[in-house]
PDB file of C-alpha atoms in Angstrom:
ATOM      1  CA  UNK A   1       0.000   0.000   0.000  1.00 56.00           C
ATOM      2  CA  UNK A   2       1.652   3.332  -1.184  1.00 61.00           C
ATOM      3  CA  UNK A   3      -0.523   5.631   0.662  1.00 90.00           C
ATOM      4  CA  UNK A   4      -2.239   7.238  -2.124  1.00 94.00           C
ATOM      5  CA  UNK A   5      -5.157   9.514  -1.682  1.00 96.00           C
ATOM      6  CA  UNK A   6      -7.157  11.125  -4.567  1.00 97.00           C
ATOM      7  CA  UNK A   7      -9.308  14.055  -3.590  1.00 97.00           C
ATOM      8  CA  UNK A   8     -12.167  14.919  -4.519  1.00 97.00           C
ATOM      9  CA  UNK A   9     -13.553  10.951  -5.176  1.00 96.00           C
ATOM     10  CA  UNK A  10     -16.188  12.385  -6.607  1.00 97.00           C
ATOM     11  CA  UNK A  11     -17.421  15.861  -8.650  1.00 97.00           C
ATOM     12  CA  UNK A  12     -19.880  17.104 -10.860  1.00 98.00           C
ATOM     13  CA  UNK A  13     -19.235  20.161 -13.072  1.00 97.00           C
ATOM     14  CA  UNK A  14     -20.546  22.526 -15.706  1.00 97.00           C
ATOM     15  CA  UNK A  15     -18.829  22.290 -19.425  1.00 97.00           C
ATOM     16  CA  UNK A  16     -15.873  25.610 -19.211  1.00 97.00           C
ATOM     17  CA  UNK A  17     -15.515  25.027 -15.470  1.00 97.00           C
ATOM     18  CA  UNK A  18     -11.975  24.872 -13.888  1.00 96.00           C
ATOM     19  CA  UNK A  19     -11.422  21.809 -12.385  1.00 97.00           C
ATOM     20  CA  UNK A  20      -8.321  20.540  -9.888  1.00 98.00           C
ATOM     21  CA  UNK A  21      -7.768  16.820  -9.149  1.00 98.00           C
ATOM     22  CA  UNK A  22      -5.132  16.042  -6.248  1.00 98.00           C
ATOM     23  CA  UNK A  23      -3.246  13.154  -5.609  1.00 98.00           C
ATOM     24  CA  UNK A  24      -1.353  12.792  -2.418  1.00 97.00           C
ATOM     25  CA  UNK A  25       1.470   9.875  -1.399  1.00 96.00           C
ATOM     26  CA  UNK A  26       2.932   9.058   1.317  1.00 94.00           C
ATOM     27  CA  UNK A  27       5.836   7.074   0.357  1.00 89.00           C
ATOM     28  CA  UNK A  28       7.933   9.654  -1.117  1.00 90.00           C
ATOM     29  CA  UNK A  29       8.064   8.048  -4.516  1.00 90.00           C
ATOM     30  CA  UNK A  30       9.498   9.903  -7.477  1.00 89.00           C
ATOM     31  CA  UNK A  31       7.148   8.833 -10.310  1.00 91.00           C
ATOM     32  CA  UNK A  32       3.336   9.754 -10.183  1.00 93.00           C
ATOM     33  CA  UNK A  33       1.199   9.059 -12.648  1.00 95.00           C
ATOM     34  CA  UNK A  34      -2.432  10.270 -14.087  1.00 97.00           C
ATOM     35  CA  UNK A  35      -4.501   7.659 -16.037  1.00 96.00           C
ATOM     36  CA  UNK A  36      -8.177   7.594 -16.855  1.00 97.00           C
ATOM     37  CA  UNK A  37     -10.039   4.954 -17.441  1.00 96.00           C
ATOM     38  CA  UNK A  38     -13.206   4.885 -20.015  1.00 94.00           C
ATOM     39  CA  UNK A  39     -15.222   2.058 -20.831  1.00 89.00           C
ATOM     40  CA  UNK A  40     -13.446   0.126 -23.897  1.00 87.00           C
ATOM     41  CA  UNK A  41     -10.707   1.948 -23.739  1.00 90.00           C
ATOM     42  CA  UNK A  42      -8.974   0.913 -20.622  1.00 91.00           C
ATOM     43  CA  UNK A  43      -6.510   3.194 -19.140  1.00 93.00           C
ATOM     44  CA  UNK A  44      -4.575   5.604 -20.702  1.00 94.00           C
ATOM     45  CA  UNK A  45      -2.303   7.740 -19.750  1.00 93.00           C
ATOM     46  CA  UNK A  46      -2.791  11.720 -19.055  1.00 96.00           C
ATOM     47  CA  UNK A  47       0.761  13.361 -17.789  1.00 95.00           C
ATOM     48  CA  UNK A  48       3.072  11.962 -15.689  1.00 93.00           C
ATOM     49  CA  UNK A  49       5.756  13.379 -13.332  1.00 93.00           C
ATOM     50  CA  UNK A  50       9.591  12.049 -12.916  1.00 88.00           C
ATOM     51  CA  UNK A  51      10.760  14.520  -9.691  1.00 88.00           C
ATOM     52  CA  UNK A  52       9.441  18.234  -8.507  1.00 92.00           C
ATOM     53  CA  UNK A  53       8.241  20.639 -11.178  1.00 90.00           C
ATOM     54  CA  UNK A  54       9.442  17.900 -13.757  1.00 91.00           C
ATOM     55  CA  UNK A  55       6.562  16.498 -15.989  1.00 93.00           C
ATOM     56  CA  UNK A  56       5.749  15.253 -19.118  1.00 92.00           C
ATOM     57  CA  UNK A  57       2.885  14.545 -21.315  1.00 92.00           C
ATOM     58  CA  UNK A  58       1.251  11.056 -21.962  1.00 91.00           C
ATOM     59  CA  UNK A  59      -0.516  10.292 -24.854  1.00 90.00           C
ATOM     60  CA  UNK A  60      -4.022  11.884 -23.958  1.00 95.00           C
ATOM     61  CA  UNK A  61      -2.650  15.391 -21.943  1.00 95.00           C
ATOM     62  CA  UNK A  62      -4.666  17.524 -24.901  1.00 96.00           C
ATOM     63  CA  UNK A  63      -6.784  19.899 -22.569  1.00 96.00           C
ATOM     64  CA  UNK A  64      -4.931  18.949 -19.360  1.00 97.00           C
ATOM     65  CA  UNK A  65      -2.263  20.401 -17.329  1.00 97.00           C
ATOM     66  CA  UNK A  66      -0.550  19.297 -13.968  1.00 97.00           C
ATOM     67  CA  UNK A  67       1.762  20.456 -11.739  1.00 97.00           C
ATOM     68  CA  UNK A  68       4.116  18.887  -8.714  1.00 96.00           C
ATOM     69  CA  UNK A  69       5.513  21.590  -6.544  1.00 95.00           C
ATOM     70  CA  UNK A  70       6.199  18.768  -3.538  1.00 95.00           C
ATOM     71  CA  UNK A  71       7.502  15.143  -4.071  1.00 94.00           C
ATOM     72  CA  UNK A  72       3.963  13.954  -2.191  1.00 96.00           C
ATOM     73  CA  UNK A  73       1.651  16.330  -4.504  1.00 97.00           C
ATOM     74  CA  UNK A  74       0.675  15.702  -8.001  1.00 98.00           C
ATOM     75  CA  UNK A  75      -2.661  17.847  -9.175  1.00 98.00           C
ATOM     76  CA  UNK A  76      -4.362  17.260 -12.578  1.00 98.00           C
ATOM     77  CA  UNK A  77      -5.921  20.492 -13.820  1.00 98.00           C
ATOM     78  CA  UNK A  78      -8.751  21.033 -16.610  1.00 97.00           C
ATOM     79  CA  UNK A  79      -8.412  24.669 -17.304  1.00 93.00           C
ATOM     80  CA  UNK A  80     -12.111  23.963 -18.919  1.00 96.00           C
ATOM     81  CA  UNK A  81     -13.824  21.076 -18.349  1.00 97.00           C
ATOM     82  CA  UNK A  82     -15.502  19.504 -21.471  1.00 97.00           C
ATOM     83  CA  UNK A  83     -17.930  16.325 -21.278  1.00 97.00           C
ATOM     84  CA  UNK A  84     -15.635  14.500 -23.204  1.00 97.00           C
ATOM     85  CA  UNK A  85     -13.851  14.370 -19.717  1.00 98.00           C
ATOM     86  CA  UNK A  86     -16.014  13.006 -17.851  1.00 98.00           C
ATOM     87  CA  UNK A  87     -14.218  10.294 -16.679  1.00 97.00           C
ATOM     88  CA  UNK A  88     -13.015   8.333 -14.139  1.00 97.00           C
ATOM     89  CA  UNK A  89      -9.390   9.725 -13.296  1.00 98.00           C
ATOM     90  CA  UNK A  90      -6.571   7.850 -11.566  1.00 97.00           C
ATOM     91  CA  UNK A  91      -3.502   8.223  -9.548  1.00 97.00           C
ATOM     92  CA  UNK A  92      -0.318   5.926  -9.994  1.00 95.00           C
ATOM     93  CA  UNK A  93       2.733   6.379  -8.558  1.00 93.00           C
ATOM     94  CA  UNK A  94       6.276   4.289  -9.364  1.00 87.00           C
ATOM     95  CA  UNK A  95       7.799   2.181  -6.204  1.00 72.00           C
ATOM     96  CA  UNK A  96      11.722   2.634  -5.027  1.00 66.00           C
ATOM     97  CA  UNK A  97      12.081  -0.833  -7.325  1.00 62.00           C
ATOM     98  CA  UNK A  98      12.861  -0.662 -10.458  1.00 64.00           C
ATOM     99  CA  UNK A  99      10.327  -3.243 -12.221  1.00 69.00           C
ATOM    100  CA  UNK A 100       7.826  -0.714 -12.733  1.00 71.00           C
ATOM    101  CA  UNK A 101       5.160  -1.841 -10.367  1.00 83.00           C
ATOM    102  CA  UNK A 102       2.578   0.937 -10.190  1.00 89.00           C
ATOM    103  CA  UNK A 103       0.467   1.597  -7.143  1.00 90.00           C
ATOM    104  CA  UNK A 104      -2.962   3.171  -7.954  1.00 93.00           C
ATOM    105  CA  UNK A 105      -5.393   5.294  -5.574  1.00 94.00           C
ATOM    106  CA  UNK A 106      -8.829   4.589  -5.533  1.00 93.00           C
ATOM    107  CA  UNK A 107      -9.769   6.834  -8.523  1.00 95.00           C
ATOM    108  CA  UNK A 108     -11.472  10.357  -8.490  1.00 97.00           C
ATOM    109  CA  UNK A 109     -15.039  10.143 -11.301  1.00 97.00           C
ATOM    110  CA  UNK A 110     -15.632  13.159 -12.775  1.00 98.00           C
ATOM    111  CA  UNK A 111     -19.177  14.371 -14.558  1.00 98.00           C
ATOM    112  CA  UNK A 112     -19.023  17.555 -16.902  1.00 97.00           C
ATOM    113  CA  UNK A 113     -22.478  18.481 -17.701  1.00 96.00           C
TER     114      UNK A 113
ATOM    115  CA  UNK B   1       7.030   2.080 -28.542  1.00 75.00           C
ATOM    116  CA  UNK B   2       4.706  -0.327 -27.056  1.00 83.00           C
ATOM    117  CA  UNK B   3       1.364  -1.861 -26.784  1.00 90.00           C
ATOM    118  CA  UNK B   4      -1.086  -4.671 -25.723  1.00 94.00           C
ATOM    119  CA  UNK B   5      -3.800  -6.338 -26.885  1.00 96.00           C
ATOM    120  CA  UNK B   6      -6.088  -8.053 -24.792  1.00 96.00           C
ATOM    121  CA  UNK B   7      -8.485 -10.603 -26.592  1.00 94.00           C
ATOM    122  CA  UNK B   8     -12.446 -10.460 -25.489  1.00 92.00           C
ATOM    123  CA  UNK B   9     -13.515  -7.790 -23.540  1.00 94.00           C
ATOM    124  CA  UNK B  10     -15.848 -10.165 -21.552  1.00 96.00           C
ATOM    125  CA  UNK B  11     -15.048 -13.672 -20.258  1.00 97.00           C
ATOM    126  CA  UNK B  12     -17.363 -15.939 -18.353  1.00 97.00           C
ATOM    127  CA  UNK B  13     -17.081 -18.690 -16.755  1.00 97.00           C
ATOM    128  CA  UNK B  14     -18.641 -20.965 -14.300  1.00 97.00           C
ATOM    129  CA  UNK B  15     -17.297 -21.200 -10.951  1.00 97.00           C
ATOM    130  CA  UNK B  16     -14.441 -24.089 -10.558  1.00 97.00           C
ATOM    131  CA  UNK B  17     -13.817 -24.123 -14.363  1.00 97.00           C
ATOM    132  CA  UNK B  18     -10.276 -22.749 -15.871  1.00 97.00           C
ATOM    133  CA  UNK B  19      -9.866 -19.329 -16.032  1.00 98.00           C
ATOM    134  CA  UNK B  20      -8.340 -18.013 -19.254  1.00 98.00           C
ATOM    135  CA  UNK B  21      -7.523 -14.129 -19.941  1.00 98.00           C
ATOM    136  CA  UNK B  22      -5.716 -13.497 -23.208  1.00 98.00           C
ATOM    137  CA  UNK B  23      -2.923 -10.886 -23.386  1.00 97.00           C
ATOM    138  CA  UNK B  24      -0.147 -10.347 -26.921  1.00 97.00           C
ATOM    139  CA  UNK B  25       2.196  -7.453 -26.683  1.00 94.00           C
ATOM    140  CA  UNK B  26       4.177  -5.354 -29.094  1.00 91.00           C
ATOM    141  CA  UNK B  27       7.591  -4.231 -28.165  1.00 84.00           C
ATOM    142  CA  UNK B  28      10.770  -2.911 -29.513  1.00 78.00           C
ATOM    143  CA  UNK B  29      13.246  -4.094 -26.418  1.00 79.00           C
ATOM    144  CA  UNK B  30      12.938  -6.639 -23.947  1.00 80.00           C
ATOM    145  CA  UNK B  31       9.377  -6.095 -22.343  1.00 86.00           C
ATOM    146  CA  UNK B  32       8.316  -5.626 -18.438  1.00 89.00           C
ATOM    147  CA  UNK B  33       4.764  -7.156 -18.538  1.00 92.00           C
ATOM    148  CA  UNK B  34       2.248  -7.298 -16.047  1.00 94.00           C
ATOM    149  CA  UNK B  35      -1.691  -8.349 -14.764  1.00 97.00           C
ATOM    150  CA  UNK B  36      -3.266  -5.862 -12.764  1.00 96.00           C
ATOM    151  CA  UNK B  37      -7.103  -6.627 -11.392  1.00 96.00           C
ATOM    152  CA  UNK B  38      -9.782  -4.134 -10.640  1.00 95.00           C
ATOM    153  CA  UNK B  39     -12.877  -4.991  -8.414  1.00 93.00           C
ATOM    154  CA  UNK B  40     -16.015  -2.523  -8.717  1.00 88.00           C
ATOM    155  CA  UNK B  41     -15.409   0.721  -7.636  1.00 84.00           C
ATOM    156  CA  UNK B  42     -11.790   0.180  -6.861  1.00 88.00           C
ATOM    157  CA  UNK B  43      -7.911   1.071  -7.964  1.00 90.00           C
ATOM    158  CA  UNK B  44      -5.952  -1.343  -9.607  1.00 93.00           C
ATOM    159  CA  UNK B  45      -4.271  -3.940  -7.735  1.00 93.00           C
ATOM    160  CA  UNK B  46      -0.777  -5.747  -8.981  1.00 93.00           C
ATOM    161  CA  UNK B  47      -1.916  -9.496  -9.475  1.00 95.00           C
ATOM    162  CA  UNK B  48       1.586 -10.385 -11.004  1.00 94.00           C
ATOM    163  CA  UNK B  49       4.540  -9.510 -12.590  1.00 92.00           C
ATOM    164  CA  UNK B  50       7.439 -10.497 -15.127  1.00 91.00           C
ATOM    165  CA  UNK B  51      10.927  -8.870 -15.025  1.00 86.00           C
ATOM    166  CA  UNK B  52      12.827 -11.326 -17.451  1.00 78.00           C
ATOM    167  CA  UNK B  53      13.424 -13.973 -14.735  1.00 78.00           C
ATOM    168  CA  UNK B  54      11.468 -17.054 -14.990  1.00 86.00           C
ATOM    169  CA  UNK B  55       8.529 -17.145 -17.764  1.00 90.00           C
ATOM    170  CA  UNK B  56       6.235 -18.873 -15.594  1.00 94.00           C
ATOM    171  CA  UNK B  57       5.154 -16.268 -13.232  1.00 94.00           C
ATOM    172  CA  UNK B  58       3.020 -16.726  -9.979  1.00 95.00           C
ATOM    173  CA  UNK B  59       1.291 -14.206  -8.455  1.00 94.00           C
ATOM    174  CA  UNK B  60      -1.963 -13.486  -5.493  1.00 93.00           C
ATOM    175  CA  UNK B  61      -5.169 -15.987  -5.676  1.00 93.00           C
ATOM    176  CA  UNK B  62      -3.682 -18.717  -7.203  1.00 96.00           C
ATOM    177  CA  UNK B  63      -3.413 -16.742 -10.542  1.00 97.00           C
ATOM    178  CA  UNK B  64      -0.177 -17.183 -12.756  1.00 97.00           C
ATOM    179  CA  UNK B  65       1.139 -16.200 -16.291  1.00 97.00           C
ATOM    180  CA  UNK B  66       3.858 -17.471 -19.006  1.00 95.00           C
ATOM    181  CA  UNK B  67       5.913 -15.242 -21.026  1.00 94.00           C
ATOM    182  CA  UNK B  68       6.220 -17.064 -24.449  1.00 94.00           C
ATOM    183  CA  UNK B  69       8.818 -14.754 -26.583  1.00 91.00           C
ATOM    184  CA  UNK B  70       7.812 -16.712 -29.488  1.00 92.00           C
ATOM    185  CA  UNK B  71       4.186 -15.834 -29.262  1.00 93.00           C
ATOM    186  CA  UNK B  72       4.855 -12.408 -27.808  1.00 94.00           C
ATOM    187  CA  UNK B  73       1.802 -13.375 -25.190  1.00 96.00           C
ATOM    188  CA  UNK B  74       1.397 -13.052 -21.432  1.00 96.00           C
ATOM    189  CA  UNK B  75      -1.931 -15.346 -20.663  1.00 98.00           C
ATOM    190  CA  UNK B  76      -2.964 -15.187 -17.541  1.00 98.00           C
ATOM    191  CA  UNK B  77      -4.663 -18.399 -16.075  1.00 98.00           C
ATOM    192  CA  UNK B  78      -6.150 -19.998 -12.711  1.00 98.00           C
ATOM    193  CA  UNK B  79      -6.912 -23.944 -12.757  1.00 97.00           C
ATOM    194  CA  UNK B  80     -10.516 -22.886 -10.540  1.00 97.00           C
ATOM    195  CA  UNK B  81     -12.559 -20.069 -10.944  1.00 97.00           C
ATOM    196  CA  UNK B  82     -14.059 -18.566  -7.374  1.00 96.00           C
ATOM    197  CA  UNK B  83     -17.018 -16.417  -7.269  1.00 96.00           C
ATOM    198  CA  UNK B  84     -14.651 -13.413  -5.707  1.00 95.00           C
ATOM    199  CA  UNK B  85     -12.371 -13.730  -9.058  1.00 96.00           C
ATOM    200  CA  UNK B  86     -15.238 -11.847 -10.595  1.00 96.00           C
ATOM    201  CA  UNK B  87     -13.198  -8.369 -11.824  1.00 97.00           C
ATOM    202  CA  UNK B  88     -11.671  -6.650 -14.594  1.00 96.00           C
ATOM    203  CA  UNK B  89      -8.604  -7.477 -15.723  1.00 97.00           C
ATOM    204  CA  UNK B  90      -5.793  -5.437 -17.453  1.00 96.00           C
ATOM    205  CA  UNK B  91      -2.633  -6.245 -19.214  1.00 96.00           C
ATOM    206  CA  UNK B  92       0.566  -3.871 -18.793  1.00 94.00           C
ATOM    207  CA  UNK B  93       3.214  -3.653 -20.712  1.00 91.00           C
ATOM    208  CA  UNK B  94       6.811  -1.228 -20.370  1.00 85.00           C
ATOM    209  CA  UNK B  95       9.847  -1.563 -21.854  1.00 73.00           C
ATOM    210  CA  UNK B  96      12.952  -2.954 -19.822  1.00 69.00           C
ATOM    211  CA  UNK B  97      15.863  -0.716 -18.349  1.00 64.00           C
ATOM    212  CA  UNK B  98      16.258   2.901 -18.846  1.00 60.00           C
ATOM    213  CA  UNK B  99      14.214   5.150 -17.510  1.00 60.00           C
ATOM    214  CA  UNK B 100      10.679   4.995 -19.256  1.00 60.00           C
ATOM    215  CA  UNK B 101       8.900   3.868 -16.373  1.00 72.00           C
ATOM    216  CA  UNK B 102       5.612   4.914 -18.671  1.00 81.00           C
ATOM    217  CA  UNK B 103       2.786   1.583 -18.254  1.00 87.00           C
ATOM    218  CA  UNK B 104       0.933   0.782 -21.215  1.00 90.00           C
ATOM    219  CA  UNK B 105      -2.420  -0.674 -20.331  1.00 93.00           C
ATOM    220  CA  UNK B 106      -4.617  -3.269 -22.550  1.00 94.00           C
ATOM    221  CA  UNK B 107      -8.332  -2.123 -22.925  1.00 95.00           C
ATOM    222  CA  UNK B 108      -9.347  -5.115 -20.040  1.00 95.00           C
ATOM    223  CA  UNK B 109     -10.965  -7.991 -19.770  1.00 97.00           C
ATOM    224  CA  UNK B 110     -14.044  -7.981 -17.629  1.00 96.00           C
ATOM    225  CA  UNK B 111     -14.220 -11.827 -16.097  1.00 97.00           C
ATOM    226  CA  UNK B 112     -17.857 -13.328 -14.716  1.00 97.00           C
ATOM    227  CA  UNK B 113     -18.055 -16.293 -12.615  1.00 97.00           C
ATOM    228  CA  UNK B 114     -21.273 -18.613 -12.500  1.00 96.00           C
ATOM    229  CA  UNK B 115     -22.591 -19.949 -10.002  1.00 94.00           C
TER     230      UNK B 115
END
């Protein structure tokens, strides 16, 4: 268990609302992750983060943005929300081993009216 | 650049039959693969994991996987299906050494047991 906490679990916007996810770990791991998961698509991956303020896109970040100003904090940011996010987003992050196990949080599902 | 294919979105079976989730990757290097399972509601939870040691691969509730080169596949089986191995199941697949530590997810397999 990497200690990872997603907040809000659960939201419901308007279409051109701002909207912050946070992800919070406890294990001071380097590598964080944010996937979302849609129904025949499986989970793909939005930005990810390799050390503080050092991030990179994955291969769905179009209309996202994130930041890590702490090695615990990794927030997912839609500057305005679209209902083609709605979604349900989640938190990975990378343990001390180098296999590439990922530990996931228990997901944050977002509606965009 | 990798990727994974997962064959049938939706598996059932009845309970104490074999349990049979297909998985074929596509990588450049050496591949990292992996079975992740996600109950209702849930995260994902590791269910087992190969790092170019032995192909045959064991993991938690009596699940285990083979990494056949020649097939490029990762099929992940149990001998006797419970009623709690009910889930959705999803194939993972990075690329060995260096430092893309970037997962690449199948599209699942959602797995019913009968009673």
């Amino acid at each position: 268990d990497a200690g990872i906490t997603q907040s809000p679990r659960h939201k419901v916007t308007e279409t051109g609302t701002p909207v912050t996810l946070r992800c919070h770990q406890t294990e001071n791991h380097r590598y964080m992750y944010w996937y979302r998961q849609d129904p025949g698509h499986g989970l793909r991956l939005i930005h990810y983060s390799y050390g503080v303020k050092d991030t990179d896109k994955g291969e769905v970040s179009d209309g996202y943005s994130v930041s890590r100003s702490k090695t615990e904090d990794f927030l997912l940011t839609l500057e305005s929300a679209t209902s083609s996010q709605t979604s349900v987003y989640f938190c990975a992050t990378q343990g001390r081993m180098n296999t590439g196990e990922l530990f996931f949080g228990e997901g944050s599902r977002l509606t965009v009216l | 650049a990798q990727s994974v294919t997962q064959l049938g979105s939706h598996v059932s079976v009845s309970e104490g039959a074999l349990v049979l989730l297909r998985c074929n990757y596509s990588s450049s290097v050496p591949p990292y693969l992996f079975w992740y399972v996600q109950y209702p509601n849930q995260g994902l939870q590791l269910l087992l994991k190969y790092t170019s040691a032995a192909t045959l691969v064991k993991g938690i509730n009596g699940f285990e996987a083979e990494f056949k080169k020649s097939e490029t596949s990762f099929h992940l089986t149990k001998p006797s299906a419970h009623m709690s191995d009910a889930a959705e199941y999803f194939c993972a697949v990075r690329a060995s050494g260096g430092s893309n530590y970037k997962l690449t997810f199948g599209k699942g397999t959602l797995l019913t047991v009968n009673p």
